[in-house]
PDB file of C-alpha atoms in Angstrom:
ATOM      1  CA  MET A  28      25.759  53.019 -29.353  1.00 55.00           C
ATOM      2  CA  ASP A  29      23.634  55.186 -31.589  1.00 66.00           C
ATOM      3  CA  ARG A  30      20.781  52.598 -31.383  1.00 61.00           C
ATOM      4  CA  LEU A  31      20.793  52.748 -27.629  1.00 59.00           C
ATOM      5  CA  ARG A  32      20.637  56.574 -27.714  1.00 66.00           C
ATOM      6  CA  LYS A  33      17.902  56.563 -30.170  1.00 60.00           C
ATOM      7  CA  GLU A  34      15.935  54.099 -28.046  1.00 62.00           C
ATOM      8  CA  ALA A  35      16.532  56.189 -24.841  1.00 65.00           C
ATOM      9  CA  LYS A  36      15.562  59.381 -26.631  1.00 67.00           C
ATOM     10  CA  ALA A  37      12.402  57.484 -27.939  1.00 67.00           C
ATOM     11  CA  SER A  38      11.498  56.249 -24.574  1.00 84.00           C
ATOM     12  CA  ILE A  39      11.654  59.888 -23.107  1.00 88.00           C
ATOM     13  CA  TYR A  40       9.134  60.931 -25.642  1.00 87.00           C
ATOM     14  CA  ALA A  41       7.019  57.801 -24.903  1.00 86.00           C
ATOM     15  CA  GLU A  42       7.142  58.480 -21.306  1.00 89.00           C
ATOM     16  CA  LYS A  43       6.035  62.182 -21.839  1.00 91.00           C
ATOM     17  CA  ALA A  44       3.188  61.110 -24.026  1.00 89.00           C
ATOM     18  CA  TYR A  45       1.982  58.685 -21.650  1.00 89.00           C
ATOM     19  CA  GLN A  46       1.916  61.230 -18.849  1.00 92.00           C
ATOM     20  CA  LEU A  47       0.100  63.673 -20.955  1.00 92.00           C
ATOM     21  CA  ILE A  48      -2.469  61.106 -22.122  1.00 92.00           C
ATOM     22  CA  LEU A  49      -2.861  59.904 -18.522  1.00 92.00           C
ATOM     23  CA  GLN A  50      -3.463  63.436 -17.334  1.00 94.00           C
ATOM     24  CA  GLY A  51      -6.093  64.114 -19.889  1.00 93.00           C
ATOM     25  CA  VAL A  52      -7.923  60.779 -19.146  1.00 93.00           C
ATOM     26  CA  ARG A  53      -8.068  61.489 -15.513  1.00 94.00           C
ATOM     27  CA  GLU A  54      -9.899  64.705 -16.334  1.00 96.00           C
ATOM     28  CA  PHE A  55     -12.880  62.608 -17.574  1.00 95.00           C
ATOM     29  CA  HIS A  56     -14.747  60.109 -15.292  1.00 93.00           C
ATOM     30  CA  SER A  57     -16.880  58.129 -17.736  1.00 94.00           C
ATOM     31  CA  ALA A  58     -15.285  55.369 -19.951  1.00 93.00           C
ATOM     32  CA  GLU A  59     -17.319  57.012 -22.867  1.00 95.00           C
ATOM     33  CA  ASP A  60     -15.662  60.357 -22.246  1.00 95.00           C
ATOM     34  CA  GLN A  61     -12.248  58.721 -21.952  1.00 93.00           C
ATOM     35  CA  ARG A  62     -12.760  56.858 -25.183  1.00 93.00           C
ATOM     36  CA  LEU A  63     -13.795  59.873 -27.029  1.00 95.00           C
ATOM     37  CA  LEU A  64     -10.742  61.924 -25.735  1.00 94.00           C
ATOM     38  CA  MET A  65      -8.500  58.834 -26.911  1.00 92.00           C
ATOM     39  CA  ASN A  66     -10.170  58.768 -30.278  1.00 93.00           C
ATOM     40  CA  SER A  67      -9.698  62.485 -30.695  1.00 94.00           C
ATOM     41  CA  LEU A  68      -6.071  62.225 -29.559  1.00 92.00           C
ATOM     42  CA  LEU A  69      -5.409  59.601 -32.095  1.00 90.00           C
ATOM     43  CA  CYS A  70      -6.923  61.430 -35.047  1.00 91.00           C
ATOM     44  CA  GLN A  71      -5.072  64.525 -34.103  1.00 93.00           C
ATOM     45  CA  CYS A  72      -1.677  62.708 -33.937  1.00 89.00           C
ATOM     46  CA  ALA A  73      -2.301  61.035 -37.345  1.00 89.00           C
ATOM     47  CA  LEU A  74      -3.391  64.434 -38.860  1.00 91.00           C
ATOM     48  CA  PHE A  75      -0.126  66.303 -37.529  1.00 92.00           C
ATOM     49  CA  SER A  76       1.828  63.320 -38.575  1.00 91.00           C
ATOM     50  CA  ARG A  77       0.391  63.592 -42.025  1.00 92.00           C
ATOM     51  CA  LEU A  78       0.775  67.345 -42.296  1.00 95.00           C
ATOM     52  CA  TRP A  79       4.221  67.682 -40.935  1.00 95.00           C
ATOM     53  CA  GLU A  80       5.968  64.635 -42.109  1.00 94.00           C
ATOM     54  CA  GLY A  81       3.957  63.512 -45.267  1.00 95.00           C
ATOM     55  CA  GLU A  82       2.104  60.564 -46.525  1.00 94.00           C
ATOM     56  CA  GLN A  83       4.608  57.971 -46.090  1.00 94.00           C
ATOM     57  CA  VAL A  84       5.064  58.697 -42.251  1.00 90.00           C
ATOM     58  CA  PHE A  85       1.152  58.853 -41.968  1.00 90.00           C
ATOM     59  CA  PHE A  86       0.879  55.345 -43.595  1.00 92.00           C
ATOM     60  CA  ASP A  87       3.745  54.006 -41.449  1.00 91.00           C
ATOM     61  CA  LEU A  88       1.882  55.198 -38.396  1.00 87.00           C
ATOM     62  CA  LEU A  89      -1.172  53.413 -39.469  1.00 89.00           C
ATOM     63  CA  ASP A  90       0.661  50.143 -40.137  1.00 91.00           C
ATOM     64  CA  ARG A  91       2.234  50.504 -36.514  1.00 87.00           C
ATOM     65  CA  LEU A  92      -1.066  50.803 -35.078  1.00 85.00           C
ATOM     66  CA  ARG A  93      -2.415  47.749 -37.123  1.00 88.00           C
ATOM     67  CA  GLN A  94       0.568  45.631 -35.655  1.00 88.00           C
ATOM     68  CA  VAL A  95      -0.123  46.394 -32.042  1.00 79.00           C
ATOM     69  CA  ASP A  96      -0.290  43.379 -30.057  1.00 79.00           C
ATOM     70  CA  LEU A  97      -3.198  43.862 -27.693  1.00 73.00           C
ATOM     71  CA  ASP A  98      -2.204  40.990 -25.369  1.00 73.00           C
ATOM     72  CA  ASP A  99       0.960  42.896 -24.806  1.00 67.00           C
ATOM     73  CA  ILE A 100      -0.935  46.174 -24.071  1.00 63.00           C
ATOM     74  CA  GLY A 101      -2.969  44.358 -21.390  1.00 58.00           C
ATOM     75  CA  GLU A 102       0.040  43.504 -19.715  1.00 56.00           C
ATOM     76  CA  ILE A 103       1.455  46.971 -19.779  1.00 55.00           C
ATOM     77  CA  PHE A 104      -1.830  48.692 -19.099  1.00 58.00           C
ATOM     78  CA  PRO A 105      -4.134  46.485 -16.994  1.00 55.00           C
ATOM     79  CA  PRO A 106      -7.844  47.248 -17.400  1.00 56.00           C
ATOM     80  CA  THR A 107      -9.551  49.732 -15.265  1.00 58.00           C
ATOM     81  CA  HIS A 108     -12.942  49.623 -14.112  1.00 53.00           C
ATOM     82  CA  HIS A 109     -15.215  52.634 -13.962  1.00 51.00           C
TER      83      HIS A 109
END
């Protein structure tokens, strides 16, 4: 039961993060500007992770990013054309 509660809570945060990111991306019209925004967001998230939670959490985040399956991402977020 605790696992389900944690997963539900995590999905709430994931959904909010997705909404905020999508809102920011929509403010930029070129693919280059959108890429720069995403790069900046990723760097800021890594920085805050390191400052607030320490080195191990930061390295865990990097490991999770390395393990992202790009095929799965394509199914979740279909490519958009500019």
